PDB file of C-alpha atoms and ligand atoms in Angstrom:
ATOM      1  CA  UNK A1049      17.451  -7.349  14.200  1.00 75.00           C
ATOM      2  CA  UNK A1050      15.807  -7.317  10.691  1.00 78.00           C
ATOM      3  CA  UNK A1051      17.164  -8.831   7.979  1.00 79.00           C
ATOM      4  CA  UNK A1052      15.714  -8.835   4.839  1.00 80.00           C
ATOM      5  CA  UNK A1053      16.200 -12.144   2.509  1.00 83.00           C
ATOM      6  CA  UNK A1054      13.236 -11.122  -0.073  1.00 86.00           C
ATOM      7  CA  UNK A1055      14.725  -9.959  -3.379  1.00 92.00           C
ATOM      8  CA  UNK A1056      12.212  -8.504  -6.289  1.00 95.00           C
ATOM      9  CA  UNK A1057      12.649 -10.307  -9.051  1.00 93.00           C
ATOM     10  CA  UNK A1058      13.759 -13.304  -7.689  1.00 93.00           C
ATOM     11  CA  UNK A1059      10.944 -16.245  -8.190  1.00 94.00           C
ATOM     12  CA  UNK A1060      10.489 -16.637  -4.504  1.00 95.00           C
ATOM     13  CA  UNK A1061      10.324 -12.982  -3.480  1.00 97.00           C
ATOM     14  CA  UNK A1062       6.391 -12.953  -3.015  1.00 97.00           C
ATOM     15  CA  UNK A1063       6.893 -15.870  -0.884  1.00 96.00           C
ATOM     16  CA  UNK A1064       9.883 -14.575   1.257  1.00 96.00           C
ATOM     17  CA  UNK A1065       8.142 -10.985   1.706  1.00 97.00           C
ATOM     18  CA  UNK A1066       4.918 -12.526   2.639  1.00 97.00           C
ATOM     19  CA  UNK A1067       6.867 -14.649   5.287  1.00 96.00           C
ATOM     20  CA  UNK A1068       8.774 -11.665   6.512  1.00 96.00           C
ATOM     21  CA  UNK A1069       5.928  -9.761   6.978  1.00 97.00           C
ATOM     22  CA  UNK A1070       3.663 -12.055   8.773  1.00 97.00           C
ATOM     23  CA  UNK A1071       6.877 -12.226  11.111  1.00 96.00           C
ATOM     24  CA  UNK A1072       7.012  -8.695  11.719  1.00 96.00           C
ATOM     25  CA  UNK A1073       3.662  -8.409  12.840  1.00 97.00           C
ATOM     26  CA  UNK A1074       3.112 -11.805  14.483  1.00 96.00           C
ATOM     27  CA  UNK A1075       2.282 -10.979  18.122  1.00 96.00           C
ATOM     28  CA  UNK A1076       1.732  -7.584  17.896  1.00 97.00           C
ATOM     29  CA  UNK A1077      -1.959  -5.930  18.824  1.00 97.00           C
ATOM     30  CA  UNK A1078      -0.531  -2.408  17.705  1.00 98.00           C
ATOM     31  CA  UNK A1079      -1.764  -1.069  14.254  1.00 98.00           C
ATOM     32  CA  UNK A1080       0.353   2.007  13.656  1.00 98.00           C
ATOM     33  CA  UNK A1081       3.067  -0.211  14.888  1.00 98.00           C
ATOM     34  CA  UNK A1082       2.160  -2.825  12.407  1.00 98.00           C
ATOM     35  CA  UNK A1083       1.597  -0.611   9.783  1.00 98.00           C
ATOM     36  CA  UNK A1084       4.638   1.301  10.333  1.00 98.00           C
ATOM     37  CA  UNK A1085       6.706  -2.008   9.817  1.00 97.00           C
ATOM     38  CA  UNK A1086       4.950  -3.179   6.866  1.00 98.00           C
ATOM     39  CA  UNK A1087       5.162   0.369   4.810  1.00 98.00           C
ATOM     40  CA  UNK A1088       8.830   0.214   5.814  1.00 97.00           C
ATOM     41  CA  UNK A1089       9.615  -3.211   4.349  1.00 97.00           C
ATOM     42  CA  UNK A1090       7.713  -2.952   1.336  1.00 97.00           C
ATOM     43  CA  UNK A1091       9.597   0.292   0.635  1.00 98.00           C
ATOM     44  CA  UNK A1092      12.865  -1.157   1.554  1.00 96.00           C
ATOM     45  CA  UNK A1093      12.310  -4.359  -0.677  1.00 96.00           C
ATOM     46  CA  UNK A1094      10.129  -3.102  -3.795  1.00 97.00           C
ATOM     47  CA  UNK A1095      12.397  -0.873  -5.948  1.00 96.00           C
ATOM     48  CA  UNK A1096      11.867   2.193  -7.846  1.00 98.00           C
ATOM     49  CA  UNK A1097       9.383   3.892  -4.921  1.00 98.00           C
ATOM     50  CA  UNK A1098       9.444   7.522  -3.615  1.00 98.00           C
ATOM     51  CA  UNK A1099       6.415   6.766  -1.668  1.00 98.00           C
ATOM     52  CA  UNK A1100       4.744   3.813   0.257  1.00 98.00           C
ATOM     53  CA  UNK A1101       2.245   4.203   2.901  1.00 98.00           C
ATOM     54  CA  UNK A1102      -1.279   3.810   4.378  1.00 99.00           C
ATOM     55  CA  UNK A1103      -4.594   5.854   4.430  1.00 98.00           C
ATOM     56  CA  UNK A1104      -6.814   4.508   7.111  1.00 98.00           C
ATOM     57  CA  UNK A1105     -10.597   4.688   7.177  1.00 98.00           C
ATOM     58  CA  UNK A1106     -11.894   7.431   9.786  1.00 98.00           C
ATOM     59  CA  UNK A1107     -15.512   6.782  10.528  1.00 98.00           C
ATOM     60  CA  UNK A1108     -16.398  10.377  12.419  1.00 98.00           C
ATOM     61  CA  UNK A1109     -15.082  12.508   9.543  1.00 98.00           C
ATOM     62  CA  UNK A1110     -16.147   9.739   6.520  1.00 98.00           C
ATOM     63  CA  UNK A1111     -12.934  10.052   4.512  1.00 98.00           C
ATOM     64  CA  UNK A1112      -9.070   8.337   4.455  1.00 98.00           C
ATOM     65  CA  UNK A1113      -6.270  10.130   6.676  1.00 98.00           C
ATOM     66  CA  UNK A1114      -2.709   9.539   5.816  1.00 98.00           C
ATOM     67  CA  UNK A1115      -1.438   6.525   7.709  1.00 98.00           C
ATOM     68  CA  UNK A1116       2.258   5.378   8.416  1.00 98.00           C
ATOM     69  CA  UNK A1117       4.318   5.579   5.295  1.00 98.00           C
ATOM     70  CA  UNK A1118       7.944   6.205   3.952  1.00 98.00           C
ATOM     71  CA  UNK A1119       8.493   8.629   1.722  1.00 98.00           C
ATOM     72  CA  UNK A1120       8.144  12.803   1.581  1.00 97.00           C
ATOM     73  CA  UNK A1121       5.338  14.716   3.286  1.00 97.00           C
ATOM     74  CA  UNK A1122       2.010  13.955   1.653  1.00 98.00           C
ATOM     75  CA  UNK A1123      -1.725  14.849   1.548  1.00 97.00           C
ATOM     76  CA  UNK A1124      -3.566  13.901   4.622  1.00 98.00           C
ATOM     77  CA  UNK A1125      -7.252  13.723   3.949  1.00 98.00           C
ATOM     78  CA  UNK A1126      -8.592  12.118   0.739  1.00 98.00           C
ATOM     79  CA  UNK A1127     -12.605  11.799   0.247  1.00 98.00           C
ATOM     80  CA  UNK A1128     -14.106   8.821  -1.190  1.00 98.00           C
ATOM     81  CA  UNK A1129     -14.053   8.493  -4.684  1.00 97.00           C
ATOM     82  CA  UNK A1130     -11.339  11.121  -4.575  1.00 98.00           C
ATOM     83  CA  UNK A1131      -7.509  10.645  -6.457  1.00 98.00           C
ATOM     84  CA  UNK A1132      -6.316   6.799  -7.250  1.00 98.00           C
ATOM     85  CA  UNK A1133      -6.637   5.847  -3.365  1.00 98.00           C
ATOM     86  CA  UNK A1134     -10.124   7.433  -3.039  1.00 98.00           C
ATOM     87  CA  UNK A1135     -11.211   5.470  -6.165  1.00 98.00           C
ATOM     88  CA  UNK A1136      -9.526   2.285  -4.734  1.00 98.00           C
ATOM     89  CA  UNK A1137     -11.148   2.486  -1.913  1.00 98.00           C
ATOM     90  CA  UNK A1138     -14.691   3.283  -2.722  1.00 98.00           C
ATOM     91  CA  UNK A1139     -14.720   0.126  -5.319  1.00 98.00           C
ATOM     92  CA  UNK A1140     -13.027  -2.119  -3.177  1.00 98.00           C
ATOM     93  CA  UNK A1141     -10.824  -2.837  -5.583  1.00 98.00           C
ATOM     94  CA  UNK A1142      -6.673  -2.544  -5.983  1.00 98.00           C
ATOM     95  CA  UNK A1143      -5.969   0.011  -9.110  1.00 98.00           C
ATOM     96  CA  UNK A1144      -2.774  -0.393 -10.783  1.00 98.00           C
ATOM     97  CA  UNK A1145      -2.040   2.796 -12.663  1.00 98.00           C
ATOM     98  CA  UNK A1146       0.815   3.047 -14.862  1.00 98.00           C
ATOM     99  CA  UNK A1147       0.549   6.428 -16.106  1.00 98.00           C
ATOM    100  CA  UNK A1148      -0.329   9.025 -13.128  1.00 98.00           C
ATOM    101  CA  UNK A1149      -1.395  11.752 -15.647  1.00 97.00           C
ATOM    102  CA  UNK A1150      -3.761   9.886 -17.780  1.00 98.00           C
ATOM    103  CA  UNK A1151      -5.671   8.830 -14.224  1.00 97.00           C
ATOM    104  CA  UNK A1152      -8.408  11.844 -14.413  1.00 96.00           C
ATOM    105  CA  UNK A1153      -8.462  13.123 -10.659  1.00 95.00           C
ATOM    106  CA  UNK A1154      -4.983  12.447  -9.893  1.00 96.00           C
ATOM    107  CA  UNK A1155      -3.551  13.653  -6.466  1.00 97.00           C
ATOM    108  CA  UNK A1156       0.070  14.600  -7.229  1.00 95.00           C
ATOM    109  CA  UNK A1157       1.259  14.576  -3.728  1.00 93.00           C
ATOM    110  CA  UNK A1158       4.740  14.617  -5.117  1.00 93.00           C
ATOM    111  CA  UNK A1159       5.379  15.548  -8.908  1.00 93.00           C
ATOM    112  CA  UNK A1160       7.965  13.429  -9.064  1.00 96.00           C
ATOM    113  CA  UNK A1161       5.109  10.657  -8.973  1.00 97.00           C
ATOM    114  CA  UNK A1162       4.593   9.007 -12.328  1.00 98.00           C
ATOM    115  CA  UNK A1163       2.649   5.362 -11.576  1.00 98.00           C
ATOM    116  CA  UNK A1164       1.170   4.280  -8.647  1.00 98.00           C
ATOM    117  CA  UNK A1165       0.078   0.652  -7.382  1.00 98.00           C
ATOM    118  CA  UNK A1166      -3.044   1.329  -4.721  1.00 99.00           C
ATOM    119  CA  UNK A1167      -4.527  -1.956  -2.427  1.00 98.00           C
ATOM    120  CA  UNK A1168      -7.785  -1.642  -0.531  1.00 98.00           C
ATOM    121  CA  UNK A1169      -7.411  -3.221   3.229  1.00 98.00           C
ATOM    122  CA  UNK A1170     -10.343  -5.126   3.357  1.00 98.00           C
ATOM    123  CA  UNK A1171     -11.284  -7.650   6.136  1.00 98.00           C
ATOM    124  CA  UNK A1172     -15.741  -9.103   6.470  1.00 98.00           C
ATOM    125  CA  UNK A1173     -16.278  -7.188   3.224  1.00 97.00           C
ATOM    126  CA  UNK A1174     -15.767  -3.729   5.306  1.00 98.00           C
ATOM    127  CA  UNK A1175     -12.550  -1.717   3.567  1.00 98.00           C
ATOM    128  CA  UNK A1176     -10.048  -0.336   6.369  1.00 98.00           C
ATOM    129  CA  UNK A1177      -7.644   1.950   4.360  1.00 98.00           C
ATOM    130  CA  UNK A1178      -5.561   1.335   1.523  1.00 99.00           C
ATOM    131  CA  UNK A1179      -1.946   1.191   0.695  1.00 99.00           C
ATOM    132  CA  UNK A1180      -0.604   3.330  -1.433  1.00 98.00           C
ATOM    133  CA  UNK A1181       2.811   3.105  -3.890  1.00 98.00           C
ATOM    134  CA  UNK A1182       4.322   5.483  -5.645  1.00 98.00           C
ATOM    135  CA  UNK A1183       6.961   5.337  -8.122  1.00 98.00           C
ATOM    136  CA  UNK A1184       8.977   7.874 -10.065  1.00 98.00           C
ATOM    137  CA  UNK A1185       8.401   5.118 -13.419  1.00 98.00           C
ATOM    138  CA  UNK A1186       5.806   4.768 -15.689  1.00 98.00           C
ATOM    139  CA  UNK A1187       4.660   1.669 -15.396  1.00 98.00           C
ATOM    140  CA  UNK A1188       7.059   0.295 -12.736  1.00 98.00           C
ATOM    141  CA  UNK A1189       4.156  -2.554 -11.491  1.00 98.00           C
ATOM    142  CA  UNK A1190       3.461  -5.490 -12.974  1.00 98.00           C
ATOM    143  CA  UNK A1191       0.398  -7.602 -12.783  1.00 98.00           C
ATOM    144  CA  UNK A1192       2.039  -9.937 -10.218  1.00 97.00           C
ATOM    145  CA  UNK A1193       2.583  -6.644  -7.928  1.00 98.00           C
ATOM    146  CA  UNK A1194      -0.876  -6.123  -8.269  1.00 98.00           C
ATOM    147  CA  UNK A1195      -2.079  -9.957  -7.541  1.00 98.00           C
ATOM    148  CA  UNK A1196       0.303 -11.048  -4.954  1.00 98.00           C
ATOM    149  CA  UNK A1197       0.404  -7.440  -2.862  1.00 98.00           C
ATOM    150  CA  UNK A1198      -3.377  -7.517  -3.075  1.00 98.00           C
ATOM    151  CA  UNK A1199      -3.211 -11.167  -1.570  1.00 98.00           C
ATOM    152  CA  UNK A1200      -0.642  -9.907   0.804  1.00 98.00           C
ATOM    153  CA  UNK A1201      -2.708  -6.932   1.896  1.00 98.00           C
ATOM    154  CA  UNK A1202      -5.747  -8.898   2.535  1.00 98.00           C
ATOM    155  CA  UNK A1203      -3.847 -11.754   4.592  1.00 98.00           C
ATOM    156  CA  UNK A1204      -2.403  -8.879   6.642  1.00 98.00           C
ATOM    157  CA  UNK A1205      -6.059  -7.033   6.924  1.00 98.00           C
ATOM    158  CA  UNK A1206      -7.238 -10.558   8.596  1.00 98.00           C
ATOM    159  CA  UNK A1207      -4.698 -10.449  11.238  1.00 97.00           C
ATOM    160  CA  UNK A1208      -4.630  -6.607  12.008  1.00 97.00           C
ATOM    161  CA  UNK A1209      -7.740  -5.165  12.142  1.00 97.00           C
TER     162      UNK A1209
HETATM  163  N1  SME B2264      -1.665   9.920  -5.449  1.00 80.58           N
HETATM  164  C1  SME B2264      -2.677   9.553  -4.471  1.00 80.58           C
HETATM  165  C2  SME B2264      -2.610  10.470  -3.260  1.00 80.58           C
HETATM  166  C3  SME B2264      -1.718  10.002  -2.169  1.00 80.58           C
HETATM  167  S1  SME B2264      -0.049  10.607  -2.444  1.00 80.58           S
HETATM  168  O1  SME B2264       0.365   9.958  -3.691  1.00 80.58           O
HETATM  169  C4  SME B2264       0.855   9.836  -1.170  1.00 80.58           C
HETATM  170  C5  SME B2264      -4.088   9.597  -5.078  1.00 80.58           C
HETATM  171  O2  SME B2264      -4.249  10.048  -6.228  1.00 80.58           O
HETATM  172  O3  SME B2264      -5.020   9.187  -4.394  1.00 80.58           O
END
């Protein structure tokens, strides 16, 4: 059983969710299984999301595909350069967006959206997906959301891909 000690807003949550997650995974080859877990716990332990997920590089078709996630039904194909995930992942870089509608190319899976958080998955410089969070807030992430889940996202990367 699961039992999650990692409280946001607490000074030792990055800590405790890093630890927790690194123990979900820890022995386990299975990505969708991994990344199942991980999209669970973030959701479960971040507040104010209606969406948390992956979109995972597909080589054959050359765009993201929607991944394990929490949340309602979303988009399933996203082009480079394409919406906040496209752009994260095309400059390798995590995008921290705090109004949804002033982000020109926006894809409002759910309208209910209003900021969004989105990590590349990067491991040897090559970008694997991204993670994508929602939230029904304006600005409801901070810069240490953005620095320590972008840390997070590339320890993970190292050990999953
Ligand atoms: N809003 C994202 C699309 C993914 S849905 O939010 C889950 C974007 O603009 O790329």
């Amino acid at each position: 059983m699961w039992i999650i000690e990692a409280k946001y807003g607490q000074d030792d949550f990055y800590l405790n969710l890093e630890k927790e997650i690194l123990s979900l995974i820890d022995g386990e080859k299975n990505l969708i299984a991994n990344l199942s877990n991980i999209s669970s716990w973030i959701y479960h332990t971040i507040p104010n999301l209606n969406w948390c997920g992956f979109y995972l590089w597909d080589k054959t078709d050359q765009e993201l595909i929607l991944g394990p996630f929490q949340g309602k039904p979303a988009c399933i194909r996203i082009k480079p350069h394409r919406g906040v995930c496209g752009a994260s992942y095309s400059q390798k870089k995590t995008l921290r967006i705090s109004d949804v509608h002033e982000f020109q190319g926006h894809i409002a899976c759910d309208s209910q959206t209003n900021s969004e958080l989105v990590i590349p998955l990067i491991k040897n410089d090559l970008v694997f997906g991204v993670l994508d969070l929602d939230s029904p807030l304006r600005s409801n992430f901070t810069e240490e959301d953005e620095t320590k889940l972008t840390y997070l996202m590339n320890r993970v990367s190292e050990l999953i891909f």
